[in-house]
Coordinates of N, CA and C in Angstrom, one line a residue:
M1 N 0.8 -1.2 0.0 CA 0.0 0.0 0.0 C 0.9 1.3 0.0
D2 N 1.9 1.3 -0.7 CA 2.8 2.5 -0.9 C 2.0 3.5 -1.6
K3 N 2.0 4.8 -1.1 CA 1.3 5.9 -1.7 C 2.2 7.1 -1.7
N4 N 2.2 7.9 -2.7 CA 2.9 9.1 -2.9 C 1.9 10.2 -3.0
L5 N 1.9 11.2 -2.1 CA 1.0 12.3 -2.2 C 1.7 13.6 -2.2
L6 N 1.3 14.5 -3.1 CA 1.9 15.8 -3.1 C 0.8 16.8 -2.8
L7 N 1.0 17.7 -1.8 CA 0.0 18.7 -1.4 C 0.6 20.1 -1.9
A8 N -0.2 20.9 -2.5 CA 0.3 22.1 -3.0 C -0.8 23.2 -2.8
G9 N -0.3 24.4 -2.3 CA -1.2 25.5 -2.0 C -0.4 26.8 -1.9
V10 N -1.1 27.7 -1.2 CA -0.5 29.0 -1.0 C -0.5 29.2 0.6
G11 N 0.5 29.9 1.0 CA 0.6 30.1 2.5 C -0.7 30.6 3.1
G12 N -1.0 30.0 4.3 CA -2.2 30.3 5.0 C -3.4 29.4 4.7
Q13 N -3.3 28.5 3.8 CA -4.4 27.6 3.4 C -4.5 26.4 4.2
G14 N -3.5 26.1 5.1 CA -3.6 24.9 5.9 C -3.0 23.7 5.3
T15 N -2.1 23.9 4.3 CA -1.5 22.8 3.6 C -0.6 21.9 4.6
I16 N 0.1 22.6 5.4 CA 1.0 21.9 6.3 C 0.2 21.1 7.4
L17 N -0.8 21.7 7.9 CA -1.7 21.0 8.9 C -2.3 19.7 8.2
A18 N -2.7 19.9 7.0 CA -3.3 18.7 6.3 C -2.3 17.6 6.1
S19 N -1.1 18.0 5.8 CA 0.0 16.9 5.6 C 0.3 16.3 6.9
K20 N 0.3 17.0 8.0 CA 0.5 16.4 9.4 C -0.6 15.4 9.7
I21 N -1.8 15.8 9.4 CA -2.9 14.9 9.7 C -2.8 13.6 8.9
I22 N -2.5 13.7 7.6 CA -2.3 12.5 6.7 C -1.2 11.6 7.3
A23 N -0.1 12.3 7.6 CA 1.1 11.5 8.1 C 0.7 10.8 9.5
G24 N 0.0 11.5 10.3 CA -0.4 10.9 11.6 C -1.3 9.7 11.4
V25 N -2.2 9.8 10.5 CA -3.1 8.7 10.2 C -2.3 7.5 9.7
A26 N -1.4 7.7 8.8 CA -0.6 6.7 8.2 C 0.3 6.0 9.3
E27 N 0.9 6.9 10.1 CA 1.8 6.4 11.2 C 1.0 5.5 12.1
K28 N -0.1 5.9 12.5 CA -1.0 5.1 13.5 C -1.4 3.8 12.8
A29 N -1.4 3.7 11.5 CA -1.8 2.5 10.8 C -0.5 1.6 10.7
G30 N 0.6 2.0 11.3 CA 1.8 1.2 11.3 C 2.7 1.3 10.1
L31 N 2.4 2.4 9.3 CA 3.2 2.5 8.1 C 4.4 3.4 8.3
D32 N 5.4 3.2 7.5 CA 6.6 4.1 7.4 C 6.2 5.4 6.7
V33 N 6.4 6.6 7.2 CA 6.0 7.8 6.6 C 7.2 8.7 6.5
K34 N 7.3 9.4 5.4 CA 8.3 10.4 5.1 C 7.7 11.6 4.6
V35 N 8.1 12.8 5.1 CA 7.5 14.1 4.7 C 8.6 15.1 4.5
A36 N 8.4 15.9 3.4 CA 9.3 17.0 3.2 C 8.4 18.2 2.8
E37 N 8.7 19.3 3.4 CA 7.9 20.6 3.1 C 8.8 21.6 2.5
V38 N 8.2 22.4 1.6 CA 8.9 23.5 1.0 C 7.9 24.7 1.1
H39 N 8.3 25.7 1.9 CA 7.4 26.8 2.1 C 8.2 28.1 2.3
G40 N 8.9 28.5 1.3 CA 9.7 29.7 1.3 C 9.0 30.9 1.8
M41 N 8.2 31.6 1.0 CA 7.6 32.8 1.4 C 6.1 32.5 1.8
A42 N 5.9 31.4 2.4 CA 4.5 31.0 2.6 C 3.7 32.0 3.5
Q43 N 4.4 32.6 4.4 CA 3.7 33.5 5.3 C 3.2 34.8 4.5
R44 N 3.8 35.0 3.4 CA 3.4 36.1 2.6 C 2.5 35.7 1.4
G45 N 1.9 34.5 1.4 CA 1.1 34.1 0.4 C 1.8 33.4 -0.7
G46 N 3.0 33.0 -0.5 CA 3.8 32.2 -1.5 C 3.4 30.8 -1.5
A47 N 4.0 30.1 -2.5 CA 3.7 28.7 -2.7 C 4.2 27.8 -1.5
V48 N 3.4 26.8 -1.2 CA 3.7 25.8 -0.2 C 3.5 24.4 -0.9
V49 N 4.5 23.5 -0.8 CA 4.3 22.2 -1.3 C 4.9 21.2 -0.3
T50 N 4.2 20.1 -0.1 CA 4.6 19.0 0.8 C 4.6 17.7 0.0
Y51 N 5.7 17.0 0.1 CA 5.9 15.7 -0.4 C 5.6 14.7 0.7
L52 N 4.7 13.8 0.6 CA 4.3 12.9 1.6 C 4.2 11.5 1.0
R53 N 5.0 10.6 1.6 CA 5.1 9.2 1.1 C 4.8 8.3 2.3
F54 N 4.1 7.2 2.1 CA 3.9 6.2 3.2 C 3.8 4.8 2.6
G55 N 4.2 3.8 3.3 CA 4.2 2.4 2.9 C 4.9 1.6 3.9
E56 N 5.2 0.3 3.5 CA 5.9 -0.6 4.4 C 7.3 -0.1 4.7
K57 N 8.0 0.4 3.7 CA 9.4 1.0 3.9 C 9.5 2.1 2.9
V58 N 9.8 3.3 3.4 CA 10.0 4.4 2.5 C 11.3 5.0 2.8
N59 N 12.1 5.1 1.7 CA 13.5 5.6 1.9 C 13.7 7.1 1.9
S60 N 12.9 7.8 1.1 CA 13.1 9.2 0.9 C 11.7 9.9 0.8
P61 N 11.6 11.1 1.3 CA 10.3 11.8 1.2 C 10.0 12.4 -0.2
L62 N 11.1 12.5 -1.0 CA 10.9 13.2 -2.3 C 10.2 12.3 -3.3
I63 N 9.4 13.0 -4.1 CA 8.6 12.3 -5.2 C 9.1 12.8 -6.5
A64 N 9.4 11.9 -7.4 CA 9.9 12.3 -8.7 C 8.7 12.6 -9.6
H65 N 9.0 13.2 -10.8 CA 8.0 13.5 -11.8 C 7.3 12.2 -12.1
R66 N 6.0 12.2 -12.3 CA 5.2 11.1 -12.7 C 5.2 10.0 -11.7
E67 N 5.3 10.3 -10.4 CA 5.3 9.3 -9.4 C 4.2 9.5 -8.3
A68 N 3.5 10.6 -8.3 CA 2.5 10.9 -7.3 C 1.2 10.1 -7.6
D69 N 0.7 9.5 -6.6 CA -0.6 8.9 -6.8 C -1.7 9.9 -6.7
F70 N -1.5 10.9 -5.8 CA -2.5 12.0 -5.6 C -1.8 13.3 -5.6
L71 N -2.4 14.3 -6.2 CA -2.1 15.7 -6.0 C -3.3 16.3 -5.3
L72 N -3.0 16.8 -4.1 CA -4.1 17.5 -3.3 C -3.7 19.0 -3.5
A73 N -4.5 19.7 -4.3 CA -4.1 21.1 -4.6 C -5.2 22.0 -4.0
F74 N -4.7 23.0 -3.3 CA -5.6 23.9 -2.6 C -6.0 25.1 -3.4
E75 N -5.4 25.2 -4.6 CA -5.7 26.3 -5.5 C -5.3 25.9 -6.9
K76 N -6.0 26.3 -8.0 CA -5.9 25.8 -9.3 C -4.5 26.1 -10.0
L77 N -4.0 27.2 -9.8 CA -2.7 27.5 -10.4 C -1.6 26.6 -9.7
E78 N -1.7 26.4 -8.4 CA -0.7 25.5 -7.8 C -0.9 24.1 -8.3
A79 N -2.1 23.7 -8.6 CA -2.4 22.4 -9.2 C -1.6 22.3 -10.6
L80 N -1.8 23.3 -11.4 CA -1.1 23.3 -12.7 C 0.4 23.2 -12.6
R81 N 1.0 23.9 -11.6 CA 2.4 23.8 -11.4 C 2.9 22.4 -11.1
W82 N 2.1 21.6 -10.5 CA 2.6 20.3 -10.0 C 1.9 19.1 -10.7
L83 N 1.1 19.3 -11.7 CA 0.5 18.2 -12.4 C 1.5 17.2 -13.0
S84 N 2.7 17.7 -13.4 CA 3.6 16.8 -14.0 C 4.2 15.7 -13.0
Y85 N 3.9 15.9 -11.7 CA 4.3 14.9 -10.7 C 3.3 13.7 -10.6
L86 N 2.2 13.8 -11.2 CA 1.2 12.7 -11.1 C 1.6 11.6 -12.0
K87 N 1.3 10.4 -11.5 CA 1.5 9.2 -12.3 C 0.4 9.3 -13.5
P88 N 0.6 8.5 -14.5 CA -0.5 8.6 -15.6 C -1.8 8.2 -15.0
E89 N -1.9 7.2 -14.1 CA -3.1 6.8 -13.5 C -3.4 7.6 -12.2
G90 N -2.6 8.6 -11.9 CA -2.8 9.4 -10.7 C -4.1 10.3 -10.7
L91 N -4.4 10.9 -9.6 CA -5.6 11.7 -9.5 C -5.3 13.0 -8.8
A92 N -5.7 14.1 -9.5 CA -5.6 15.4 -8.9 C -6.9 15.8 -8.2
L93 N -6.9 16.1 -6.9 CA -8.0 16.6 -6.2 C -7.8 18.1 -6.0
V94 N -8.6 19.0 -6.6 CA -8.3 20.4 -6.8 C -9.4 21.2 -6.2
N95 N -9.0 22.1 -5.3 CA -10.0 23.1 -4.8 C -10.3 24.1 -6.0
D96 N -11.6 24.3 -6.2 CA -12.0 25.1 -7.3 C -11.9 26.6 -6.9
M97 N -10.7 27.0 -6.8 CA -10.4 28.4 -6.3 C -9.2 29.0 -7.1
E98 N -9.3 30.3 -7.3 CA -8.2 31.0 -8.0 C -7.7 32.1 -7.1
I99 N -6.4 32.1 -6.8 CA -5.8 33.2 -6.1 C -4.8 33.8 -7.1
Y100 N -5.1 35.1 -7.5 CA -4.4 35.7 -8.5 C -3.0 36.2 -8.0
P101 N -1.9 35.8 -8.7 CA -0.6 36.3 -8.3 C -0.5 37.7 -8.8
L102 N 0.5 38.4 -8.3 CA 0.7 39.8 -8.6 C 0.8 40.1 -10.1
P103 N 1.5 39.3 -10.9 CA 1.5 39.6 -12.4 C 0.1 39.6 -13.0
V104 N -0.8 38.7 -12.5 CA -2.1 38.7 -13.0 C -2.9 39.9 -12.6
L105 N -2.7 40.3 -11.3 CA -3.4 41.5 -10.8 C -3.0 42.8 -11.5
T106 N -1.7 42.8 -11.9 CA -1.2 44.0 -12.6 C -1.5 44.0 -14.1
G107 N -2.0 42.9 -14.6 CA -2.3 42.8 -16.0 C -1.1 42.4 -16.9
K108 N 0.0 42.0 -16.3 CA 1.2 41.6 -17.0 C 1.1 40.1 -17.4
A109 N 0.2 39.4 -16.9 CA 0.0 38.0 -17.2 C -1.5 37.6 -17.1
F110 N -1.8 36.5 -17.5 CA -3.2 36.0 -17.4 C -3.3 34.8 -16.5
Y111 N -4.4 34.5 -15.9 CA -4.6 33.3 -15.1 C -5.0 32.2 -16.1
P112 N -4.3 31.1 -16.1 CA -4.5 30.1 -17.1 C -5.9 29.4 -16.8
D113 N -6.4 28.8 -17.9 CA -7.6 28.0 -17.8 C -7.3 26.6 -17.3
F114 N -7.7 26.3 -16.1 CA -7.3 25.0 -15.5 C -7.8 23.8 -16.4
R115 N -9.0 23.8 -16.8 CA -9.5 22.6 -17.6 C -8.8 22.5 -18.9
E116 N -8.4 23.6 -19.5 CA -7.7 23.5 -20.8 C -6.3 22.9 -20.6
R117 N -5.6 23.4 -19.5 CA -4.2 23.0 -19.3 C -4.2 21.6 -18.7
A118 N -5.2 21.1 -18.0 CA -5.2 19.8 -17.4 C -5.8 18.7 -18.2
Q119 N -5.9 19.0 -19.5 CA -6.4 17.9 -20.4 C -5.5 16.7 -20.4
G120 N -6.2 15.5 -20.3 CA -5.4 14.3 -20.3 C -5.1 13.8 -18.8
V121 N -5.4 14.7 -17.9 CA -5.2 14.3 -16.5 C -6.5 14.0 -15.8
S122 N -6.5 13.0 -14.9 CA -7.7 12.7 -14.2 C -7.7 13.7 -13.0
F123 N -8.8 14.4 -12.8 CA -9.0 15.4 -11.7 C -10.4 15.5 -11.3
N124 N -10.6 16.0 -10.1 CA -11.8 16.4 -9.5 C -11.7 17.8 -9.0
L125 N -12.6 18.7 -9.5 CA -12.6 20.1 -8.9 C -13.6 20.0 -7.8
I126 N -13.2 20.5 -6.6 CA -14.0 20.4 -5.4 C -14.3 21.9 -5.0
P127 N -15.5 22.3 -4.7 CA -15.8 23.6 -4.3 C -15.6 23.7 -2.7
A128 N -14.3 23.5 -2.3 CA -14.0 23.4 -0.9 C -14.2 24.7 -0.2
R129 N -13.9 25.8 -0.8 CA -14.1 27.1 -0.2 C -15.6 27.4 0.1
E130 N -16.5 27.1 -0.9 CA -17.9 27.3 -0.7 C -18.4 26.3 0.4
I131 N -18.0 25.1 0.4 CA -18.5 24.1 1.4 C -18.1 24.6 2.8
A132 N -16.8 25.0 2.9 CA -16.3 25.5 4.2 C -17.1 26.8 4.7
R133 N -17.4 27.7 3.7 CA -18.2 28.9 4.1 C -19.6 28.5 4.5
T134 N -20.2 27.6 3.9 CA -21.6 27.2 4.3 C -21.6 26.6 5.7
L135 N -20.4 26.2 6.2 CA -20.3 25.6 7.6 C -19.7 26.7 8.5
N136 N -19.7 27.9 8.1 CA -19.1 29.0 8.9 C -17.7 28.8 9.3
N137 N -16.9 28.1 8.5 CA -15.5 27.9 8.7 C -14.7 28.2 7.5
P138 N -14.6 29.4 7.1 CA -13.9 29.7 5.8 C -12.4 29.2 5.7
R139 N -11.8 29.0 6.9 CA -10.5 28.5 6.9 C -10.5 26.9 6.9
G140 N -11.6 26.3 6.7 CA -11.7 24.9 6.7 C -11.5 24.2 5.4
I141 N -11.0 24.9 4.4 CA -10.8 24.4 3.1 C -10.0 23.1 3.2
N142 N -8.9 23.2 4.0 CA -8.0 22.0 4.1 C -8.7 20.8 4.6
M143 N -9.7 21.0 5.5 CA -10.4 19.8 6.0 C -11.4 19.3 5.0
V144 N -12.0 20.1 4.2 CA -12.9 19.6 3.2 C -12.1 18.8 2.2
L145 N -11.0 19.3 1.8 CA -10.1 18.5 0.8 C -9.6 17.2 1.4
L146 N -9.3 17.3 2.7 CA -8.9 16.0 3.4 C -10.0 15.0 3.4
G147 N -11.2 15.4 3.7 CA -12.3 14.5 3.6 C -12.5 13.9 2.3
F148 N -12.4 14.7 1.2 CA -12.5 14.1 -0.1 C -11.4 13.1 -0.4
L149 N -10.2 13.4 0.1 CA -9.0 12.5 -0.1 C -9.2 11.2 0.7
A150 N -9.7 11.4 1.9 CA -9.8 10.2 2.9 C -10.7 9.1 2.3
K151 N -11.7 9.5 1.5 CA -12.6 8.5 0.9 C -11.9 7.7 -0.1
R152 N -10.7 8.2 -0.6 CA -10.0 7.5 -1.6 C -8.8 6.7 -1.1
L153 N -8.6 6.8 0.2 CA -7.5 6.0 0.9 C -8.2 4.9 1.8
T154 N -7.4 4.0 2.2 CA -8.0 2.8 2.9 C -8.0 3.0 4.4
F155 N -7.7 4.1 5.0 CA -7.6 4.2 6.4 C -9.1 4.4 6.9
P156 N -9.4 3.9 8.1 CA -10.7 4.0 8.7 C -11.1 5.5 8.9
K157 N -12.3 5.8 8.7 CA -12.8 7.2 8.9 C -12.5 7.6 10.4
E158 N -12.7 6.7 11.3 CA -12.4 7.1 12.7 C -11.0 7.5 13.0
A159 N -10.0 7.0 12.2 CA -8.6 7.4 12.4 C -8.4 8.8 12.0
W160 N -9.1 9.2 10.9 CA -9.0 10.6 10.4 C -9.6 11.5 11.5
L161 N -10.8 11.2 12.0 CA -11.5 12.0 12.9 C -10.7 12.2 14.2
E162 N -10.1 11.1 14.7 CA -9.2 11.2 15.9 C -8.0 12.1 15.6
E163 N -7.4 12.0 14.5 CA -6.2 12.8 14.2 C -6.6 14.3 14.1
I164 N -7.7 14.5 13.4 CA -8.2 15.9 13.3 C -8.5 16.5 14.7
Q165 N -9.1 15.7 15.5 CA -9.4 16.1 16.9 C -8.1 16.4 17.7
N166 N -7.1 15.6 17.5 CA -5.9 15.8 18.3 C -5.1 17.0 17.8
R167 N -5.2 17.3 16.5 CA -4.4 18.4 16.0 C -5.1 19.7 15.8
S168 N -6.4 19.8 16.1 CA -7.1 21.0 15.8 C -7.4 21.9 17.0
G169 N -7.2 21.3 18.2 CA -7.5 22.1 19.4 C -8.9 22.6 19.5
K170 N -9.0 23.9 19.7 CA -10.4 24.5 19.9 C -11.2 24.6 18.6
F171 N -10.5 24.3 17.5 CA -11.2 24.3 16.2 C -11.6 22.9 15.7
S172 N -11.5 21.9 16.6 CA -11.7 20.5 16.2 C -13.1 20.3 15.7
E173 N -14.1 20.8 16.4 CA -15.5 20.6 16.0 C -15.8 21.2 14.6
A174 N -15.3 22.4 14.4 CA -15.5 23.0 13.1 C -14.7 22.3 12.0
N175 N -13.5 21.8 12.3 CA -12.7 21.1 11.3 C -13.3 19.8 11.0
I176 N -13.8 19.1 12.0 CA -14.5 17.8 11.8 C -15.7 17.9 10.9
A177 N -16.5 19.0 11.1 CA -17.7 19.3 10.3 C -17.2 19.5 8.8
C178 N -16.1 20.2 8.6 CA -15.7 20.4 7.2 C -15.1 19.1 6.6
F179 N -14.4 18.3 7.4 CA -13.9 17.0 6.9 C -15.1 16.1 6.5
Q180 N -16.1 16.1 7.4 CA -17.3 15.2 7.1 C -18.0 15.7 5.7
A181 N -18.1 17.0 5.6 CA -18.7 17.5 4.3 C -17.9 17.1 3.1
G182 N -16.5 17.2 3.2 CA -15.7 16.8 2.1 C -15.8 15.3 1.9
F183 N -15.8 14.5 2.9 CA -16.0 13.1 2.8 C -17.3 12.7 2.1
N184 N -18.3 13.4 2.4 CA -19.7 13.1 1.8 C -19.9 13.8 0.5
Y185 N -19.0 14.7 0.1 CA -19.2 15.5 -1.2 C -19.4 14.6 -2.4
G186 N -20.4 14.8 -3.1 CA -20.6 14.1 -4.4 C -21.5 12.9 -4.2
E187 N -22.0 12.6 -3.0 CA -22.9 11.5 -2.8 C -24.3 11.9 -3.1

């Protein structure tokens, strides 16, 4: 059950917390887990990416091009940046959200059309921001996406809920509600 996951987003979206929850669930299942985070200017809205691998024995956290089973993208442009890491049979789970970088805001560049650029890639666009907002937790995008991912992995739902509870502190109830909504999305 070796899996390679790449999480990509923008600083402040909860990408790192999401990766810690996934890693915690996998570790509690007795799997070897390796994680590497890259978050240069994340506090200023810059890109954040986490490589996360788990299985019987994992030697390195890094994921090569065309080796990721899942890309969990918190924003569409970040999804496009990392699509080349997906296996041909991999799946991109993408928050249907656009955060315009400065060149787009100043008119020096355009925001690319995700569907056009992602042709040939298996993906799901998830309205995570809207779902989180309806639950009065606009910062719960990460939990909605985690719920959607959790349904595609073999870990028990209870393990996810326990890990979210342990890592969310006073926000655990709101985060669990967002996770549940993501888990149930599309039913």
